[in-house]
PDB file of C-alpha atoms and ligand atoms in Angstrom:
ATOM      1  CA  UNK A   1      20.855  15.653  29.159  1.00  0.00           C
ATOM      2  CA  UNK A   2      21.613  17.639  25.794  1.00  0.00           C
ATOM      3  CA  UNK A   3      23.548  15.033  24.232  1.00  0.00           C
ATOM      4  CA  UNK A   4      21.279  15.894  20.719  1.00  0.00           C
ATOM      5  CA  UNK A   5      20.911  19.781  21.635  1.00  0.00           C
ATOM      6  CA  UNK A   6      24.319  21.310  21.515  1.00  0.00           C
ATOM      7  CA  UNK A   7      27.268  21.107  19.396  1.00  0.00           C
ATOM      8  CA  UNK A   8      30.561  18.639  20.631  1.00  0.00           C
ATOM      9  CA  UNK A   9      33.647  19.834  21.056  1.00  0.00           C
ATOM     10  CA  UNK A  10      34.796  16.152  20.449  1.00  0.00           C
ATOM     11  CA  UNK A  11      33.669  12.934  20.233  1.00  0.00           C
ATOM     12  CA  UNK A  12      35.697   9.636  21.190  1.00  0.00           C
ATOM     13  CA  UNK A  13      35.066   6.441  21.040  1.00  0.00           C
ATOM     14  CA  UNK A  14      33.290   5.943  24.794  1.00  0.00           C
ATOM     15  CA  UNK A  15      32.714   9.968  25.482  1.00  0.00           C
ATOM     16  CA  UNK A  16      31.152  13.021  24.364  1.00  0.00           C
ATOM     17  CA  UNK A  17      32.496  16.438  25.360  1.00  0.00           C
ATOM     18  CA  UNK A  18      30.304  19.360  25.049  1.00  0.00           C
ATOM     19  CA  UNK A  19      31.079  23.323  26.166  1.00  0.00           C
ATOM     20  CA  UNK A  20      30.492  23.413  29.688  1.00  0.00           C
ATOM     21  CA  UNK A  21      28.317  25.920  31.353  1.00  0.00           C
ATOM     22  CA  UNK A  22      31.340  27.883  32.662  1.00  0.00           C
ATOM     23  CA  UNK A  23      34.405  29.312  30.675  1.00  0.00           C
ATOM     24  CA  UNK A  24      37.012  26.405  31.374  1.00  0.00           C
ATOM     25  CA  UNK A  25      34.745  23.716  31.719  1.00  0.00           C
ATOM     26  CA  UNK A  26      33.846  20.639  29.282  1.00  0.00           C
ATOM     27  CA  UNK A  27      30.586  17.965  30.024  1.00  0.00           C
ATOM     28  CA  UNK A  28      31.977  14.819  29.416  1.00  0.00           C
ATOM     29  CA  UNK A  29      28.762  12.646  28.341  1.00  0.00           C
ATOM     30  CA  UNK A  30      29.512   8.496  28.302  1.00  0.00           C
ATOM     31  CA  UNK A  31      28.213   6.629  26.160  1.00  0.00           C
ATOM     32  CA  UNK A  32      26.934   3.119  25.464  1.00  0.00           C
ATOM     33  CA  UNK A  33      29.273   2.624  22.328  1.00  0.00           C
ATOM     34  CA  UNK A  34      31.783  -0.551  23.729  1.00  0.00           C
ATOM     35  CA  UNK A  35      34.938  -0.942  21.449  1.00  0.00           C
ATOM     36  CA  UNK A  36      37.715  -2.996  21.153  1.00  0.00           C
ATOM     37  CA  UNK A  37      40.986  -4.376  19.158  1.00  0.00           C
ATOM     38  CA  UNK A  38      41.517  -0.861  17.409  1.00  0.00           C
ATOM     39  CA  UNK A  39      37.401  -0.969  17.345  1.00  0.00           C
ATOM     40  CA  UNK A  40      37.260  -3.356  15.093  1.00  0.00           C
ATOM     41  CA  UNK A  41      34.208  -5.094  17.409  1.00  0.00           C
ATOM     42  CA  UNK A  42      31.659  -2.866  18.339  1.00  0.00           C
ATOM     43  CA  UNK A  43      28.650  -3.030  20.173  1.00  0.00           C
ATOM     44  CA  UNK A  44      26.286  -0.568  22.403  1.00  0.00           C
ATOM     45  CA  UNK A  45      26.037  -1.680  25.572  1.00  0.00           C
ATOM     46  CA  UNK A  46      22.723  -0.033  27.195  1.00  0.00           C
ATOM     47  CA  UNK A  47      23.480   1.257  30.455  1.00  0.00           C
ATOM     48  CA  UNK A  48      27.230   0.813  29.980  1.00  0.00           C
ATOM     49  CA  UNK A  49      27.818   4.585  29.957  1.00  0.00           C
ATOM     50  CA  UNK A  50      25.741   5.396  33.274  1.00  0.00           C
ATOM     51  CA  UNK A  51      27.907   3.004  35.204  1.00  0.00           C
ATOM     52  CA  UNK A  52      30.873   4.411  34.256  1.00  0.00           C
ATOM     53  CA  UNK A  53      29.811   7.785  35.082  1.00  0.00           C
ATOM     54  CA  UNK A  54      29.123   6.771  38.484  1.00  0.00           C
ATOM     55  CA  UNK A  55      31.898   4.713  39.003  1.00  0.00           C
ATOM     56  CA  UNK A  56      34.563   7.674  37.503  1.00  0.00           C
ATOM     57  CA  UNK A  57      32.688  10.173  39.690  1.00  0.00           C
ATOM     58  CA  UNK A  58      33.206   8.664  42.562  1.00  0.00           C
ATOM     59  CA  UNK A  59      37.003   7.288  42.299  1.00  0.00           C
ATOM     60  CA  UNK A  60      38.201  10.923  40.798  1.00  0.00           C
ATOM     61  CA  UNK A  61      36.804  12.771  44.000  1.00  0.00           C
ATOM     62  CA  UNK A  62      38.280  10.086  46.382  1.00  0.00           C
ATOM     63  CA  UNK A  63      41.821  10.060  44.516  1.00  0.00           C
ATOM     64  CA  UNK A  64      41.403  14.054  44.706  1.00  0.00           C
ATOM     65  CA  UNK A  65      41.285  13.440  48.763  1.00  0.00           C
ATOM     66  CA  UNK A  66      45.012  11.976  48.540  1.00  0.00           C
ATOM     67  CA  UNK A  67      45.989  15.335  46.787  1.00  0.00           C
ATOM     68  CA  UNK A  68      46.393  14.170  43.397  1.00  0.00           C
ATOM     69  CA  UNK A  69      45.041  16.725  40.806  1.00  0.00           C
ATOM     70  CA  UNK A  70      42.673  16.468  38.622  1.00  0.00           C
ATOM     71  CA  UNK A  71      40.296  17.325  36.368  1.00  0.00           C
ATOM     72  CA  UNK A  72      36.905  16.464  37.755  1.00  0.00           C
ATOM     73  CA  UNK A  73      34.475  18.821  39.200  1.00  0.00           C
ATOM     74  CA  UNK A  74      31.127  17.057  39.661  1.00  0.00           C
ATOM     75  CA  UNK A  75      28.088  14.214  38.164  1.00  0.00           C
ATOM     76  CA  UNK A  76      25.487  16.451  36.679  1.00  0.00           C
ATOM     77  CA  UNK A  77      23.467  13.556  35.986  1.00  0.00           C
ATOM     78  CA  UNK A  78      23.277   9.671  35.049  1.00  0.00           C
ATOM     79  CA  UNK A  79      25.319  10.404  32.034  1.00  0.00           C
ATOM     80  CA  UNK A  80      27.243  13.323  32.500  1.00  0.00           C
ATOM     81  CA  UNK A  81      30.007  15.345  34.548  1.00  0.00           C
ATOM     82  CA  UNK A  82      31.546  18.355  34.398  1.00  0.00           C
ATOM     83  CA  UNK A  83      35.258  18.391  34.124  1.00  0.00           C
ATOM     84  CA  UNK A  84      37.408  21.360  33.649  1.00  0.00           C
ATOM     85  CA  UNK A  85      38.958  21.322  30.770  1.00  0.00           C
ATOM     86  CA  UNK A  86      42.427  20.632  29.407  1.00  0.00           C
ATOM     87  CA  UNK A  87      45.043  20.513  27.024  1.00  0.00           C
ATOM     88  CA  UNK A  88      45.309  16.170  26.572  1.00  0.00           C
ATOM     89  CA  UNK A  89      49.030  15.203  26.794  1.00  0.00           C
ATOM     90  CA  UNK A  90      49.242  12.700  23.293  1.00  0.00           C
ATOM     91  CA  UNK A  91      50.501  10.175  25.963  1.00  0.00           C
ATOM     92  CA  UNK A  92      48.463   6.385  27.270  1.00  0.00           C
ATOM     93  CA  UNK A  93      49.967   5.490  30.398  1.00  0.00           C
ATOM     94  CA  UNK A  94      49.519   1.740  30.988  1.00  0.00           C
ATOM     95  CA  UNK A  95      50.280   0.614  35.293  1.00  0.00           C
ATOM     96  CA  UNK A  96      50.862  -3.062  35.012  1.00  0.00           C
ATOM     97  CA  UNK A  97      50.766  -4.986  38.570  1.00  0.00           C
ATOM     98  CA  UNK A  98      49.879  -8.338  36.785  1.00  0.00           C
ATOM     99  CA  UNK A  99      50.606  -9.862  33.224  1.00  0.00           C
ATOM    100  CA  UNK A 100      47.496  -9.790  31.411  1.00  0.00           C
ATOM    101  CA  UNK A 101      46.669  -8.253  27.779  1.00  0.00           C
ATOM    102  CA  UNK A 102      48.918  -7.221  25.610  1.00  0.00           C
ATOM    103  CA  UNK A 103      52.236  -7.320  27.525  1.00  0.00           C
ATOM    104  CA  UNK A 104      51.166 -11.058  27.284  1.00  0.00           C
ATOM    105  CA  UNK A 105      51.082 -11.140  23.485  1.00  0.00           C
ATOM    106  CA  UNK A 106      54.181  -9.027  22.972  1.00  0.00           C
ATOM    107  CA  UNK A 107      56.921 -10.356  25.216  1.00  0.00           C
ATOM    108  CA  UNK A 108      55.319 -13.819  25.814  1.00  0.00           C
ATOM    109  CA  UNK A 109      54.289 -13.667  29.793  1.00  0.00           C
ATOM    110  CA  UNK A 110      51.446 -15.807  31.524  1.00  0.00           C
ATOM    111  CA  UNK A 111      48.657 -14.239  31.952  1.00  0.00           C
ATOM    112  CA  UNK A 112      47.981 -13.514  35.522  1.00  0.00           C
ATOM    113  CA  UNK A 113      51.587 -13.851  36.420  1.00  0.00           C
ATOM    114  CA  UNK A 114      52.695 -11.614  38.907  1.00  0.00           C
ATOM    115  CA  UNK A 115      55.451  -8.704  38.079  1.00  0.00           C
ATOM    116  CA  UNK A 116      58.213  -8.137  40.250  1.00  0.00           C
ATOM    117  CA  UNK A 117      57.699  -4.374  40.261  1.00  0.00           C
ATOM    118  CA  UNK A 118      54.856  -2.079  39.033  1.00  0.00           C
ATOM    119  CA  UNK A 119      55.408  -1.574  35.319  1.00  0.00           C
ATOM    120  CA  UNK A 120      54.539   2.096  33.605  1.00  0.00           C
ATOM    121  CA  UNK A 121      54.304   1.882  30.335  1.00  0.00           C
ATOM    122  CA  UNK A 122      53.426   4.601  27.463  1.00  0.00           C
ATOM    123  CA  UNK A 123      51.319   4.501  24.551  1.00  0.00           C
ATOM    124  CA  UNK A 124      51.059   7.205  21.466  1.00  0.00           C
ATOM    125  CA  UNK A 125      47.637   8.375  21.995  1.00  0.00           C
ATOM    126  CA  UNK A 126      46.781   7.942  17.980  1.00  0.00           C
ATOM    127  CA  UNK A 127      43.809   5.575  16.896  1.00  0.00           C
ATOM    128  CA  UNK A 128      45.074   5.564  13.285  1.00  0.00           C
ATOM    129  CA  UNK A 129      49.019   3.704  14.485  1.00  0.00           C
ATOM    130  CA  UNK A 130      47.107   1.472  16.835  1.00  0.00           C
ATOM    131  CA  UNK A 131      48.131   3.821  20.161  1.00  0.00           C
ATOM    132  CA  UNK A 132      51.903   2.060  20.012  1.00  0.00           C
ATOM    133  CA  UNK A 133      53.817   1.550  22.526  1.00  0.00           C
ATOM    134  CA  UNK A 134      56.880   4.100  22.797  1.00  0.00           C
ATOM    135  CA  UNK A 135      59.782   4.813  25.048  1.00  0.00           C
ATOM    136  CA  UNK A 136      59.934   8.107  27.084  1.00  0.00           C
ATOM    137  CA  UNK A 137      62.859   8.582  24.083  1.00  0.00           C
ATOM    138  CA  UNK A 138      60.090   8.788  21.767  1.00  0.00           C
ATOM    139  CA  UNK A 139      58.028  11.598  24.131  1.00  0.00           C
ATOM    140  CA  UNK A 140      60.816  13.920  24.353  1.00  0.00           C
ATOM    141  CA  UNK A 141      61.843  13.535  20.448  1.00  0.00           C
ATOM    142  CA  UNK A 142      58.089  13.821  19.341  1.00  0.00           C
ATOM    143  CA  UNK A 143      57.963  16.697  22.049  1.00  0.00           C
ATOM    144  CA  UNK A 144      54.640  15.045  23.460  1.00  0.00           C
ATOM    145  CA  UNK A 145      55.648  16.232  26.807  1.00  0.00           C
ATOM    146  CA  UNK A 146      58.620  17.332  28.751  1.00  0.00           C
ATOM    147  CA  UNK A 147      61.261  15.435  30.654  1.00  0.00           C
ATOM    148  CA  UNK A 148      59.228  17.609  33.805  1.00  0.00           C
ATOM    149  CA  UNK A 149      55.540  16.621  32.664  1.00  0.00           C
ATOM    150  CA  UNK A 150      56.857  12.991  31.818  1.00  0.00           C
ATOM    151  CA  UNK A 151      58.146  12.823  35.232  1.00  0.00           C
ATOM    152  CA  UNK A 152      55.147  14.174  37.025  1.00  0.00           C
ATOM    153  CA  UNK A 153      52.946  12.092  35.318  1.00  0.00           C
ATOM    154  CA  UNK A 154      54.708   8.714  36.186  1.00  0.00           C
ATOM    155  CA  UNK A 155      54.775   9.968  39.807  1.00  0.00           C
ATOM    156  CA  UNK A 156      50.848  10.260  39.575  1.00  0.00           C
ATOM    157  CA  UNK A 157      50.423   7.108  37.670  1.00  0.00           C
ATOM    158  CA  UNK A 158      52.082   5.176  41.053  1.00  0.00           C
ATOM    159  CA  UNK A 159      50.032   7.369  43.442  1.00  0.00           C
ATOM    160  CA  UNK A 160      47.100   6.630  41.628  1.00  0.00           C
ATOM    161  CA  UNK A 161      47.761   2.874  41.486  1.00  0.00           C
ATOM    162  CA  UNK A 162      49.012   2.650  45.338  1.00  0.00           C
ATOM    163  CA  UNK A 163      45.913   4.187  45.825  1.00  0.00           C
ATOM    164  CA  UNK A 164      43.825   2.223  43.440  1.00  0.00           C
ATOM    165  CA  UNK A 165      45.036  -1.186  44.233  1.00  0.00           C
ATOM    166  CA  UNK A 166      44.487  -0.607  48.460  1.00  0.00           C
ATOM    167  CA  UNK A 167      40.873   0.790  47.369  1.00  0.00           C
ATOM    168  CA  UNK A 168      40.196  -2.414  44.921  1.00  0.00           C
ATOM    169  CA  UNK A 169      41.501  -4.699  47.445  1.00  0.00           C
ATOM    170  CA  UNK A 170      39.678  -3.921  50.227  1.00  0.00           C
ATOM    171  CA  UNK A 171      36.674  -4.727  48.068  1.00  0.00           C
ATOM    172  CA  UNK A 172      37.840  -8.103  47.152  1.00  0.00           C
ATOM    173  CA  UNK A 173      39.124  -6.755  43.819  1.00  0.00           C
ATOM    174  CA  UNK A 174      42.392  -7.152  42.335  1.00  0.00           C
ATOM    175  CA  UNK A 175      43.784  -4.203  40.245  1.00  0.00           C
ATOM    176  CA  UNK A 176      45.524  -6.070  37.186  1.00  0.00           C
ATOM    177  CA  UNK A 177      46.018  -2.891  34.757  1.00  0.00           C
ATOM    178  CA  UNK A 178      44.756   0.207  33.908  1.00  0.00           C
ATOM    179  CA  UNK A 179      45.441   3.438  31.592  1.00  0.00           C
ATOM    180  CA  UNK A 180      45.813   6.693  32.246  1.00  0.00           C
ATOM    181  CA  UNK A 181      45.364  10.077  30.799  1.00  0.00           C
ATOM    182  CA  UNK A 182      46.821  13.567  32.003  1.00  0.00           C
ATOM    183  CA  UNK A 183      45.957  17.038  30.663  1.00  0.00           C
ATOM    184  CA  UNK A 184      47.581  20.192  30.682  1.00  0.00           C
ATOM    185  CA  UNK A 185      45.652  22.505  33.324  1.00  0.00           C
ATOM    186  CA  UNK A 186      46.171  26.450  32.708  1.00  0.00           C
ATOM    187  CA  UNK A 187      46.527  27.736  36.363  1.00  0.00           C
ATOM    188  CA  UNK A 188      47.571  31.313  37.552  1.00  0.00           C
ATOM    189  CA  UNK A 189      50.969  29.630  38.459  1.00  0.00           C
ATOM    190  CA  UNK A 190      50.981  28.298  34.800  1.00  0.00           C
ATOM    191  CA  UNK A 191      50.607  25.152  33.280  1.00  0.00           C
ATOM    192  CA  UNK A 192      49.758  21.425  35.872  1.00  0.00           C
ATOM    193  CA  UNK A 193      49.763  18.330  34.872  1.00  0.00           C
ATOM    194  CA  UNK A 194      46.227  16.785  36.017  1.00  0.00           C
ATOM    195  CA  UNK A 195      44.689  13.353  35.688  1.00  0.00           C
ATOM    196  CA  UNK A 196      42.347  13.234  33.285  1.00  0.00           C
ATOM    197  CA  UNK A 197      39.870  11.105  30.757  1.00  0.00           C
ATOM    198  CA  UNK A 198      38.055   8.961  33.141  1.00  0.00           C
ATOM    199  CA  UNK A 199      38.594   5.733  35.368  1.00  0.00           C
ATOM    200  CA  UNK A 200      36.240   3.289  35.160  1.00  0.00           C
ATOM    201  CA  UNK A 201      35.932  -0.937  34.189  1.00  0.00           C
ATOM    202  CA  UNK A 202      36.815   0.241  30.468  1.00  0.00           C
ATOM    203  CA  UNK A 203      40.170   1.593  31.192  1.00  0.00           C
ATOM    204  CA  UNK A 204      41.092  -1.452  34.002  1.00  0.00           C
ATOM    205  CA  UNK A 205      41.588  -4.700  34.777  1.00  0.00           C
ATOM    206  CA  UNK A 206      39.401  -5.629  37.650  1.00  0.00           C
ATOM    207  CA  UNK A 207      39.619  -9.244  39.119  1.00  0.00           C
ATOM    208  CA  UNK A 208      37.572 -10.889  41.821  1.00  0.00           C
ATOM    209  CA  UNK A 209      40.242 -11.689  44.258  1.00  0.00           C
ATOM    210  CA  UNK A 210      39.475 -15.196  45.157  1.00  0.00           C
ATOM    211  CA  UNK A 211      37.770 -16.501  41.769  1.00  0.00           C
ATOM    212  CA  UNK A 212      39.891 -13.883  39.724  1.00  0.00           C
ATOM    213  CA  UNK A 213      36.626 -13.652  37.891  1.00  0.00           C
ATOM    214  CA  UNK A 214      37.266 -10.970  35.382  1.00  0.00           C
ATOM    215  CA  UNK A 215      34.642  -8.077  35.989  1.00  0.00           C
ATOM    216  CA  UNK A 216      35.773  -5.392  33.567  1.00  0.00           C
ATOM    217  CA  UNK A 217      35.683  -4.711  29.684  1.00  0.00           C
ATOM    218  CA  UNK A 218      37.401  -8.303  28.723  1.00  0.00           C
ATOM    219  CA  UNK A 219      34.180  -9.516  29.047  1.00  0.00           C
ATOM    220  CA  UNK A 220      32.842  -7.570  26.410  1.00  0.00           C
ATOM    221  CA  UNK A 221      36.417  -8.022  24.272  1.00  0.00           C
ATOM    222  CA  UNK A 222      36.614 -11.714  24.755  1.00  0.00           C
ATOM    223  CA  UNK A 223      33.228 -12.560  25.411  1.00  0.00           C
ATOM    224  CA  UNK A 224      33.208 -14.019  29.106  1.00  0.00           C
ATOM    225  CA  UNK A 225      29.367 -12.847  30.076  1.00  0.00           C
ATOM    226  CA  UNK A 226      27.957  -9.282  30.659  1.00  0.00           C
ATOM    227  CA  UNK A 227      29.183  -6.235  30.820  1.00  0.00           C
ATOM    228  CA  UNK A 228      26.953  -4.758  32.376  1.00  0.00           C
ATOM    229  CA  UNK A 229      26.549  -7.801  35.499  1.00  0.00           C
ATOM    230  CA  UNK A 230      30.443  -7.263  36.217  1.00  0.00           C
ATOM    231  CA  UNK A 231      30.122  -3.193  36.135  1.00  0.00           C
ATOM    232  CA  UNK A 232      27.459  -3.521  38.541  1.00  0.00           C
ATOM    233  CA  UNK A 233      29.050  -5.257  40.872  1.00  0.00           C
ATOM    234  CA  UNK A 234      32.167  -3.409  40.501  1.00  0.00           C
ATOM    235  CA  UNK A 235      30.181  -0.290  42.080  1.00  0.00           C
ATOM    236  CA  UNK A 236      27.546  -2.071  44.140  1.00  0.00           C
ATOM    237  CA  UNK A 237      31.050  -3.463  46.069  1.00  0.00           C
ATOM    238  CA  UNK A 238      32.219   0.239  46.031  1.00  0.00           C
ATOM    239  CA  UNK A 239      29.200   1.260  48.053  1.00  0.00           C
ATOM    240  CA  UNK A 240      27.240   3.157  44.974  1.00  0.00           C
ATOM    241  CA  UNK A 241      23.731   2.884  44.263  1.00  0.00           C
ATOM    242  CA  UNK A 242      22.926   1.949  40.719  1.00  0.00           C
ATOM    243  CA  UNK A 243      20.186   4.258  38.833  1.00  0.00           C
ATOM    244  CA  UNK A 244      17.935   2.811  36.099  1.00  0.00           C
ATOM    245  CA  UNK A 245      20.098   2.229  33.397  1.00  0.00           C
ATOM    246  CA  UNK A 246      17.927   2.205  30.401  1.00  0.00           C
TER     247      UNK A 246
HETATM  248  N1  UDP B   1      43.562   0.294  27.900  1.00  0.00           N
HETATM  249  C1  UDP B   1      42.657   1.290  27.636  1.00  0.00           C
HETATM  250  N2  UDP B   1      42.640   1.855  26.399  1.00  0.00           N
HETATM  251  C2  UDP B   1      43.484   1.486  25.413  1.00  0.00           C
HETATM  252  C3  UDP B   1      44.412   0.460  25.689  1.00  0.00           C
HETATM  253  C4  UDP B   1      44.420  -0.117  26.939  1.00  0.00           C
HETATM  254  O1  UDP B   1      41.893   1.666  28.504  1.00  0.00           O
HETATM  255  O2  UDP B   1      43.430   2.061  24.311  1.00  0.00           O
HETATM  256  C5  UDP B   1      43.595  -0.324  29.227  1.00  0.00           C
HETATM  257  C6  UDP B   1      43.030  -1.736  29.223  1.00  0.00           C
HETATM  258  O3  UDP B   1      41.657  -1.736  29.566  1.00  0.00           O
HETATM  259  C7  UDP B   1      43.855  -2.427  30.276  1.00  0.00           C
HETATM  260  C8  UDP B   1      45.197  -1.677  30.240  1.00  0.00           C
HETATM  261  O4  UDP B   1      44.932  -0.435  29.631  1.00  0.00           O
HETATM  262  O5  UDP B   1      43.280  -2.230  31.561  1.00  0.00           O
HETATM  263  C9  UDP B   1      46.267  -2.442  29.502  1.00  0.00           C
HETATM  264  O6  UDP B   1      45.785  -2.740  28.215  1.00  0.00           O
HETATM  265  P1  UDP B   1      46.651  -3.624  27.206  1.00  0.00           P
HETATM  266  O7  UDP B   1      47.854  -2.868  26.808  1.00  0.00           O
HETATM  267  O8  UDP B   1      46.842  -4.956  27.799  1.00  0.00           O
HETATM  268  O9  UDP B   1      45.799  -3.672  25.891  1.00  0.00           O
HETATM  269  P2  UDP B   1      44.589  -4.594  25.454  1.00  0.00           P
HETATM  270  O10 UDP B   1      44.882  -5.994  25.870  1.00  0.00           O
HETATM  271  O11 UDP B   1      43.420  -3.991  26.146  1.00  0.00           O
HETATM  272  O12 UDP B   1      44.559  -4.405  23.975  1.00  0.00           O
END
């Protein structure tokens, strides 16, 4: 793993990405790093980044099997996949099946309530605002995306979660929330809108479905008990064999 060898091309909050070894292709590297609230707590959570490496290589290649593009190509190793790489569209999609979060906060719902209809939501992908919440209004005036790409990507974002929530469930998991990313792919029939980023317990709300124990990254944000015990079983329930994660 070269994470000290060669030169990022960017580096987030949870990810590194590096050139990959083909013209068109990044090596997304997770890390331990755990944020939340704007990062203002931190913490490095040892092993934190292997299990969501496994866990994002094995939903992307499984949502790929319903036809949805994306951008993943393959796990190189505990840490890192190759991806091919894309133009991000400035745009957080947030898929709300249950109240939880920050919808909660904002317009005063119970956590855990149940919405009537899936809820898509977008965010400003911009650490320095906060990522706010816009309107598709605000997409087309900032010219974030198209009226086309905006509409692709919502279609995707329900695919994705139709998908998601069967997959969760039939693992005694309930899918509350989760975020999105898309990138611009550069195709010989130009420009695709492709999921991107990664999918893992950092970017959802995972619940146990009968003791709606929370098993994703609110236990790190609100302290509730290990990360690292809820990842696991997140992908020891999806059938995934965990590798030493020192
Ligand atoms: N989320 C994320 N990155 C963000 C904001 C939200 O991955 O920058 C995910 C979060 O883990 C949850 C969903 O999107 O699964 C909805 O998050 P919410 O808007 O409730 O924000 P939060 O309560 O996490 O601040």
């Amino acid at each position: 793993m070269s994470k000290q060898t060669d030169n990022p091309l960017y580096e987030g909050k949870a990810k590194i990405l590096y050139p990959g070894s083909e013209v068109g292709t990044i090596r997304q590297y997770f890390k331990d790093d755990a944020t939340a609230f704007n990062a203002q707590k931190r913490d490095i959570i040892s092993g934190k980044g292997i299990l969501n490496n496994l866990i994002s290589s094995h939903l992307f290649p499984a949502i790929g099997q319903m036809g949805i593009a994306h951008h993943f190509i393959e796990k190189l190793n505990d840490r890192e996949q190759l991806v091919k790489a894309v133009d991000i569209v400035p745009v957080e999609v947030i898929i709300r099946n249950v109240a939880a979060g920050s919808i909660c906060k904002r317009l005063g719902l119970t956590e855990g309530e149940s919405l009537p209809h899936t809820l898509v939501e977008f965010c400003l992908k911009d650490d320095s605002l906060g990522d706010p919440v816009i309107s598709s209004e605000h997409v087309y005036a900032m010219k974030l995306a198209t009226r086309n790409e905006l509409d692709e990507t919502i279609e995707l974002s329900l695919r994705v979660n139709d998908f998601l929530t069967g997959l969760f469930f039939g693992i005694g998991i309930r899918l509350i929330d989760f975020k999105l990313e898309f990138g611009r792919l550069q195709t010989e029939a130009g420009s695709q809108i492709v999921l991107a980023d990664e999918l893992s317990p950092d970017n959802c709300r995972l619940w146990d479905s009968k003791t709606n124990e929370k098993l994703d990254k609110d236990r790190f944000r609100h302290d509730l008990g290990s990360l690292i015990e809820g990842y696991s079983e997140i992908a020891r329930r999806l059938g995934l064999v965990i590798p030493s994660l020192n």
